[in-house]
Coordinates of C-alpha atoms and ligand atoms in Angstrom, one line a residue:
X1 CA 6.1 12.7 16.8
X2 CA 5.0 13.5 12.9
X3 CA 2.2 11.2 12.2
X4 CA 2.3 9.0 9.3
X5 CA -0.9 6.9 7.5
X6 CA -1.3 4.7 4.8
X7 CA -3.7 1.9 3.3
X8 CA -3.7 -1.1 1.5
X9 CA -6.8 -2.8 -0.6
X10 CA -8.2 -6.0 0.8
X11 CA -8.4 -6.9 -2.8
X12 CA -6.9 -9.6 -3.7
X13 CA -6.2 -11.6 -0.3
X14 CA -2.5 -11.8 -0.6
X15 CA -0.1 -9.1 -0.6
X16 CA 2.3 -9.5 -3.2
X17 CA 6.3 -8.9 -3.0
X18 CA 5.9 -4.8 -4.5
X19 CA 3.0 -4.0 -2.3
X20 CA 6.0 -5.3 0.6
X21 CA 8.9 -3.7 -0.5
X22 CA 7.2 -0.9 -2.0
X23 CA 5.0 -0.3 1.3
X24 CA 4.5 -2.3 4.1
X25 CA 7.9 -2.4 4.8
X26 CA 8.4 1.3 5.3
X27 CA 5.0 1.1 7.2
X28 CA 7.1 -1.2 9.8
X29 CA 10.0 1.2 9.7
X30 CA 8.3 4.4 10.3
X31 CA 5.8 2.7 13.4
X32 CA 9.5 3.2 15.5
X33 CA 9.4 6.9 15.6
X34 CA 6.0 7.9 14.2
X35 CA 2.7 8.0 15.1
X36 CA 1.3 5.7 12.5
X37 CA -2.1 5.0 11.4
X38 CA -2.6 2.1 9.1
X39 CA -5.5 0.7 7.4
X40 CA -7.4 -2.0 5.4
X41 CA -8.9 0.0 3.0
X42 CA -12.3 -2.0 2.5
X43 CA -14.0 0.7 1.3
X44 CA -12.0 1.3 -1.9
X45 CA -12.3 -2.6 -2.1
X46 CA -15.4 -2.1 -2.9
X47 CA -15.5 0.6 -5.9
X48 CA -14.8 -3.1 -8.0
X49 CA -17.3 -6.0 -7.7
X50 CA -16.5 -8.3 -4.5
X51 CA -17.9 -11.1 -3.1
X52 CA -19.1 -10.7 0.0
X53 CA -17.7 -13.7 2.1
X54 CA -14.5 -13.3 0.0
X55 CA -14.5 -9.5 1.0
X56 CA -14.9 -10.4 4.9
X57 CA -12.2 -13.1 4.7
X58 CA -9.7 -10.9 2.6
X59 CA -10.2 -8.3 5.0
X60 CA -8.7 -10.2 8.0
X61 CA -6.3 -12.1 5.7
X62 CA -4.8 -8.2 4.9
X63 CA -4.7 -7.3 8.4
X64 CA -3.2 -10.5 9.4
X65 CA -0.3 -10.3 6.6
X66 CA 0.5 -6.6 8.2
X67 CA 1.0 -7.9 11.6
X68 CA 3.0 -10.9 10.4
X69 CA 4.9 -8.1 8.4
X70 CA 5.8 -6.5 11.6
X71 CA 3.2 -4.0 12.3
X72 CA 2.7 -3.7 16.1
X73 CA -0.6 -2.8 17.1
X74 CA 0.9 -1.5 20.3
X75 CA 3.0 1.2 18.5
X76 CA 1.1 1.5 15.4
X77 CA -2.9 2.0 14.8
X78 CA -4.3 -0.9 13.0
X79 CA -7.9 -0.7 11.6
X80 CA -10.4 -1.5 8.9
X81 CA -11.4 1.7 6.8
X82 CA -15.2 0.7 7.2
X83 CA -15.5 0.8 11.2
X84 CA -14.2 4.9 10.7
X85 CA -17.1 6.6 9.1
X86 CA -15.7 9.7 9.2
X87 CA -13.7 8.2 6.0
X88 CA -16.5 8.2 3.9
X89 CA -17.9 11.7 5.6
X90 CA -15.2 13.3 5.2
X91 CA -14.7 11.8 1.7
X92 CA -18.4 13.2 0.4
X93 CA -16.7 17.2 1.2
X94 CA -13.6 16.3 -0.8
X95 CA -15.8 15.2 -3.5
X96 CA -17.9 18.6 -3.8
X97 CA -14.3 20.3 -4.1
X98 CA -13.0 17.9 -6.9
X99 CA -13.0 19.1 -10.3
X100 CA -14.9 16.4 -12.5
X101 CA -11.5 17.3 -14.5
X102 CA -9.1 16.8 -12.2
X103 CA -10.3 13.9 -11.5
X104 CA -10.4 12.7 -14.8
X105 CA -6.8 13.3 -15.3
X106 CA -6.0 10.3 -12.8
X107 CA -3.8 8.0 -14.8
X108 CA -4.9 5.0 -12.5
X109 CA -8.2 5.7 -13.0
X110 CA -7.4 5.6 -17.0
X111 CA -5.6 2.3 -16.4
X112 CA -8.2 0.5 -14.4
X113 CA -11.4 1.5 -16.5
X114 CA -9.9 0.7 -19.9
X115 CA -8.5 -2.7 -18.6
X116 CA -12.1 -3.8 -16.7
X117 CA -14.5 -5.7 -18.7
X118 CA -17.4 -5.2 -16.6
X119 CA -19.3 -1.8 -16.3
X120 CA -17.2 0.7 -14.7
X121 CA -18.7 2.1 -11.2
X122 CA -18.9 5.6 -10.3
X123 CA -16.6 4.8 -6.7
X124 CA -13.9 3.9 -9.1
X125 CA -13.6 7.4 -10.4
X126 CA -13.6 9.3 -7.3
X127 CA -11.6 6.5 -5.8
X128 CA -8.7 9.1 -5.1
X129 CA -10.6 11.3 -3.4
X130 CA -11.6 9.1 -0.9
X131 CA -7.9 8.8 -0.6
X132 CA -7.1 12.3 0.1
X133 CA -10.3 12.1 2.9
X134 CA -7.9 8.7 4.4
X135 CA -5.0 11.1 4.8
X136 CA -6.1 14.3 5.5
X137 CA -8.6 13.1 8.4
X138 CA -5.6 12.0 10.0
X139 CA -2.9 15.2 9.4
X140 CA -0.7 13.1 8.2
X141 CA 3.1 14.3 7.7
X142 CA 4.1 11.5 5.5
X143 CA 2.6 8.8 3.2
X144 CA 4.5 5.9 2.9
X145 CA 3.7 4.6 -0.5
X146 CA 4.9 3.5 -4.0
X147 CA 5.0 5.4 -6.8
X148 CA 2.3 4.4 -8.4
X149 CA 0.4 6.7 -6.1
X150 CA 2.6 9.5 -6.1
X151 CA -0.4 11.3 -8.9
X152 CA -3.4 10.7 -5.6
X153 CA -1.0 12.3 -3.0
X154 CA -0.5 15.6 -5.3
X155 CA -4.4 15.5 -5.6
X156 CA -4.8 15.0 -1.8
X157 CA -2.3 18.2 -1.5
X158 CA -4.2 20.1 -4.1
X159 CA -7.5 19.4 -2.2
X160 CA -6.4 20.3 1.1
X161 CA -5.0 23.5 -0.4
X162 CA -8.3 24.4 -1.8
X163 CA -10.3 23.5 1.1
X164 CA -8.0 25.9 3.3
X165 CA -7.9 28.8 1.0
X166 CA -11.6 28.4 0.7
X167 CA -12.2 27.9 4.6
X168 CA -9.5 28.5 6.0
X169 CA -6.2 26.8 7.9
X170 CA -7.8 23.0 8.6
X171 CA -5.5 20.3 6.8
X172 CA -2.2 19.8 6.7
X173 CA -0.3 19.5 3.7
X174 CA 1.0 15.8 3.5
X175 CA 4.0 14.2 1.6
X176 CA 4.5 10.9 0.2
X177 CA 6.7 9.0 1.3
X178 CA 8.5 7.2 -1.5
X179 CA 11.9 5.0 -1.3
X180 CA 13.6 5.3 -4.3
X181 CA 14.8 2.1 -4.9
X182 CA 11.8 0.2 -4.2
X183 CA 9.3 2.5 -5.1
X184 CA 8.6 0.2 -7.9
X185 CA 9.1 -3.5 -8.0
X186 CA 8.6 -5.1 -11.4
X187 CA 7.0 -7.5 -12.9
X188 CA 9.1 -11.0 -13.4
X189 CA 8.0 -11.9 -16.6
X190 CA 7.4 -8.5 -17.9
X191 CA 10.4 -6.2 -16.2
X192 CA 9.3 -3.4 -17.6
X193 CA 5.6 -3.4 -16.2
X194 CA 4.9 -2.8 -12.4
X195 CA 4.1 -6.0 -10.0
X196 CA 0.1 -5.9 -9.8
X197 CA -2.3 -8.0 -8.5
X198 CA -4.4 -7.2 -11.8
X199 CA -2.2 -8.2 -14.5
X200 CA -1.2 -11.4 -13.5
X201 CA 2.0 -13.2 -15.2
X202 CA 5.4 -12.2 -12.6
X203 CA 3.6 -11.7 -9.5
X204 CA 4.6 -13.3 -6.6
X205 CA 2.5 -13.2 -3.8
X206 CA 3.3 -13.9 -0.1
X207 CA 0.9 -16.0 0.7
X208 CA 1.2 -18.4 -2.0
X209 CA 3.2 -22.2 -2.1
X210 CA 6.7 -20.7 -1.4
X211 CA 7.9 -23.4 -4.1
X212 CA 5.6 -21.6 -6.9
X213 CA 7.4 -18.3 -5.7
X214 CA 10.7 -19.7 -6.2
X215 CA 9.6 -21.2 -9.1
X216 CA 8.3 -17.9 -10.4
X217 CA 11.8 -16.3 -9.8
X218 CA 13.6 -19.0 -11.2
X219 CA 11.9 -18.3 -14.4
X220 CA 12.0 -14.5 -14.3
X221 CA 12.7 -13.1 -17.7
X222 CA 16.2 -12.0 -17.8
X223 CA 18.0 -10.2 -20.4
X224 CA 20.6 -11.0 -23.1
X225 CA 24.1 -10.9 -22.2
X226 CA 24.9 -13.0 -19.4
X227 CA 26.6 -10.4 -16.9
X228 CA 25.1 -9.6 -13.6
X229 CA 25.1 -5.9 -13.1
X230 CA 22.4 -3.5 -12.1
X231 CA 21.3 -1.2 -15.5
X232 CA 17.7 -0.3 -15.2
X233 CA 17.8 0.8 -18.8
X234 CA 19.8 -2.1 -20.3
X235 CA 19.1 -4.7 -18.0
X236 CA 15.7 -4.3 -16.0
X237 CA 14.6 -7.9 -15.6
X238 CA 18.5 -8.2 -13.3
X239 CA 18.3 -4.8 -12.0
X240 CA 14.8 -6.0 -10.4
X241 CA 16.0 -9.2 -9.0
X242 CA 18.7 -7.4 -7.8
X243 CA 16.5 -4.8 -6.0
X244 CA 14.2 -7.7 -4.5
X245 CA 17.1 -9.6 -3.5
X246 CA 18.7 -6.6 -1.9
X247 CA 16.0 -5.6 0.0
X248 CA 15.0 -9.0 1.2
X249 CA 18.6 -9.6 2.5
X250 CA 19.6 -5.6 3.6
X251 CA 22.6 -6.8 1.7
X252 CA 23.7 -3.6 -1.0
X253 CA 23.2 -4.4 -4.6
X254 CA 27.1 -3.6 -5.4
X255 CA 27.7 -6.3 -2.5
X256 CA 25.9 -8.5 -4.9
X257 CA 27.3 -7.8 -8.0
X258 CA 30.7 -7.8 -6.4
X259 CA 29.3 -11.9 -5.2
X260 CA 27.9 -13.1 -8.2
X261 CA 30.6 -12.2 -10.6
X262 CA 31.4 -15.0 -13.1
X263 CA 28.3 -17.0 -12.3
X264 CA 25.2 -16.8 -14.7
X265 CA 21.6 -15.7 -14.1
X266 CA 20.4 -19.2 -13.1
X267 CA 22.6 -19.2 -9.8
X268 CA 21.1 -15.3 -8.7
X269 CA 17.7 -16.5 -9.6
X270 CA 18.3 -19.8 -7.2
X271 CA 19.6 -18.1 -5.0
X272 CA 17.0 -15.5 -5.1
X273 CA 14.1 -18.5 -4.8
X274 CA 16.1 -19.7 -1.3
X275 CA 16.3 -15.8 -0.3
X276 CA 12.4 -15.3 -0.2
X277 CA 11.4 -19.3 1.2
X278 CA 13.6 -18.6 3.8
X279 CA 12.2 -14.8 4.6
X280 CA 8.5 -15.5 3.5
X281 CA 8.0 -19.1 5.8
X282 CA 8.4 -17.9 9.3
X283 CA 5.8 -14.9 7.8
X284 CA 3.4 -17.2 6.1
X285 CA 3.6 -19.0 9.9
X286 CA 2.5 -15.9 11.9
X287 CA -0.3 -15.0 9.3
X288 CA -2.0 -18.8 10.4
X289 CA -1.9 -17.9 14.0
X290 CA -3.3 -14.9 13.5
X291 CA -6.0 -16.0 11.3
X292 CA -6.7 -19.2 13.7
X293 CA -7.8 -16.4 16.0
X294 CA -9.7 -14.2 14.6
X295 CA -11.7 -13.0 18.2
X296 CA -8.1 -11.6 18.8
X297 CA -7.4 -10.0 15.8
X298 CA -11.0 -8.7 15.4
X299 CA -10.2 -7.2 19.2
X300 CA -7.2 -5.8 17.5
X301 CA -9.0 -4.2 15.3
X302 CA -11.2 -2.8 17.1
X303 CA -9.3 -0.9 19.3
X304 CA -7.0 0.4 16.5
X305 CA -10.9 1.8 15.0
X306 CA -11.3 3.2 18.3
X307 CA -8.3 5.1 18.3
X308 CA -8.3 6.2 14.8
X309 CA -11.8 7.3 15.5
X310 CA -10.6 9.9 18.5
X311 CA -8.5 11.2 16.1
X312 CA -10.7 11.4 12.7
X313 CA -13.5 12.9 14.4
X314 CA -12.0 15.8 15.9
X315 CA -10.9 16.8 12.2
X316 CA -14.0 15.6 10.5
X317 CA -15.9 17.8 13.0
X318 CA -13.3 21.2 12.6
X319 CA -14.5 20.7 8.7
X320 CA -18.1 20.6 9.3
X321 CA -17.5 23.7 11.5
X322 CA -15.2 25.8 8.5
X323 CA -18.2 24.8 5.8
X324 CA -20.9 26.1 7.2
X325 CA -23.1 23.0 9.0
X326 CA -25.0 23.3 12.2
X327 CA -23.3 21.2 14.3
X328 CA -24.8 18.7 16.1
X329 CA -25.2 19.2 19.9
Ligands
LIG401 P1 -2.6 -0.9 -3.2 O1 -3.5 -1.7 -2.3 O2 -2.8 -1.1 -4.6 O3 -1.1 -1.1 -2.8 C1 -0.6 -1.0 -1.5 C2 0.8 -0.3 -1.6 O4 1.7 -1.1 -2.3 C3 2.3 -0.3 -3.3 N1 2.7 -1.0 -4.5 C4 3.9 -1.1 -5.0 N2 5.1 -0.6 -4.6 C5 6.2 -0.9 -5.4 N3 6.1 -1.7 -6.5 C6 4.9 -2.3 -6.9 N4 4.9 -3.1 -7.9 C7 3.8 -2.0 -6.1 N5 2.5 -2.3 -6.3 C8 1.8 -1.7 -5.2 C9 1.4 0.9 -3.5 O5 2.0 2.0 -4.0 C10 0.7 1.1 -2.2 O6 1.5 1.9 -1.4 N6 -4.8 3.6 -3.3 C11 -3.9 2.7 -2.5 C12 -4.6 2.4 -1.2 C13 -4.9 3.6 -0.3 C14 -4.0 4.5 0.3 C15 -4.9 5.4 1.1 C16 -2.7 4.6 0.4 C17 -6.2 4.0 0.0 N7 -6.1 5.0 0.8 C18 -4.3 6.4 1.8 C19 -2.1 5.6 1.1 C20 -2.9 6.5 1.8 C21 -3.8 1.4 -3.2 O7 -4.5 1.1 -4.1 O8 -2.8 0.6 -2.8

């Protein structure tokens, strides 16, 4: 079965609706006929000031949201970034191959640094690369992502081309995995920026009051004229609902259109509100019985480390071998 991994910062506690649709919801897709590795990336958490006990708790929080999402531990390998050293190890060689350039060229990077207000950390610029040592440790066929990381998987390609024309055959060359029509969800008040935890205004998150949510969407930003059709260019704040409301339902977006002509924008954005309560409840519920047991979902988590670590140190150690180290007995 091709392999598929992906990651997801611990950040901000909860998930919000494009790190679902954009993501997570492919990650539960592809578990069914992949061999999928998932993790908490705690490590990239970190390359931004956190607070410790709010770190620890976010951490869980994240891996509880996935399997309240639908991830199934039995089918897919759940773990925490930090208990898979090899991450970081493997992450240090990528480093050494990185062009202080290329890596300068990293639009996120750009974004994140000119928007912080604090000192900006070293981790934060090679963030990426650390990245490409999460996927390649893993050979990963696909990344299931959204496109704001499209730019990290063409560095993690680039990198594991260098390394193998330098050392020879030891990475495969991985593609993201992008779904077109939620590759990017946008923000509610501001249609033309992306949903993100770090610019807050439209963002609604899944673990908030599902009233605020539907709230939220009730007071997206819309656009003038009053018809409901899907026109990205013309129309982005209706065109987004309409995405959101599509995939939430697995209803098509012409379906939609074809339903919600002659009413007005307030009755979609109602309706929309009802849409996500109605999805996000019965998730919020399996997050708290996760989180009331965190022995079991720390056991979970543990054995998903130990099986990511069978895998990651077998590739970890063919590197060692190409560059050159003496390998320990
Ligand atoms: P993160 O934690 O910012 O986001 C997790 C996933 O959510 C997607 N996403 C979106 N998709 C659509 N619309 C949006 N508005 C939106 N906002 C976020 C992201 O594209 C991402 O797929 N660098 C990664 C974490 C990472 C990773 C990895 C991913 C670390 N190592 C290895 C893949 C493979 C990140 O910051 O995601």
């Amino acid at each position: 079965r091709p392999r598929v991994l992906s990651g997801i910062q611990p950040t901000a506690g909860s998930f919000h609706l494009g790190n679902y649709l954009g993501a997570v919801r492919q990650w539960v897709a592809l578990q069914e006929d992949h061999d999928a590795f998932y993790c908490v990336v705690d490590l990239h958490a970190i390359t931004v000031e956190q607070n410790p006990k709010e770190l620890r708790q976010n951490t869980r929080v994240s891996a509880a949201q996935l399997l309240a999402l639908g991830i199934d531990p039995d089918r897919a390998t759940l773990f925490v970034q930090s208990h898979v050293p090899e991450h970081a190890q493997l992450g240090w060689i990528m480093q050494c191959l990185t062009g202080f350039g290329e890596a300068s060229r990293m639009t996120q990077f750009k974004d994140k640094s000119s928007r912080s207000e604090n000192a900006v950390g070293v981790g934060l610029f090679t963030y990426p690369i650390l990245q490409a040592a999460d996927i390649l440790l893993y050979q990963a066929h696909y990344v299931p992502v959204g496109e704001d990381q499209r730019q990290h998987l063409e560095l993690t390609r680039d990198l594991a081309t260098r390394f193998n024309s330098r050392y020879g055959k030891t990475f495969r060359l991985p593609e993201a995995y992008i779904v077109k029509d939620t590759a990017k969800i946008y923000d509610l008040q501001d249609p033309t920026a992306k949903m993100s935890k770090s610019v807050p205004g439209g963002v609604v998150e899944l673990l908030e009051d599902p009233k605020r949510s539907a709230k939220k969407i009730r007071s997206a930003v819309t656009d003038t004229g009053r018809e409901i059709i899907f026109d990205v260019e013309n129309k982005p704040g209706v065109s987004n609902l309409l995405t959101i409301y599509s995939a939430l339902t697995g209803r098509s977006v012409e379906s939609l259109v074809v339903d919600y002509d002659g009413k007005g924008y307030g009755d979609l954005k109602k309706d929309l509100g009802e849409v996500f309560t109605e999805w996000v409840t019965p998730v919020q519920e399996r997050v708290r019985m996760y989180l009331d047991d965190v022995a079991s979902l720390d056991k979970i988590l543990a054995r998903g480390a130990e099986r990511a670590r069978e895998v990651a140190s077998v590739t970890l150690r063919r590197s060692y071998e190409k560059i050159g180290f003496v390998l320990p007995e």
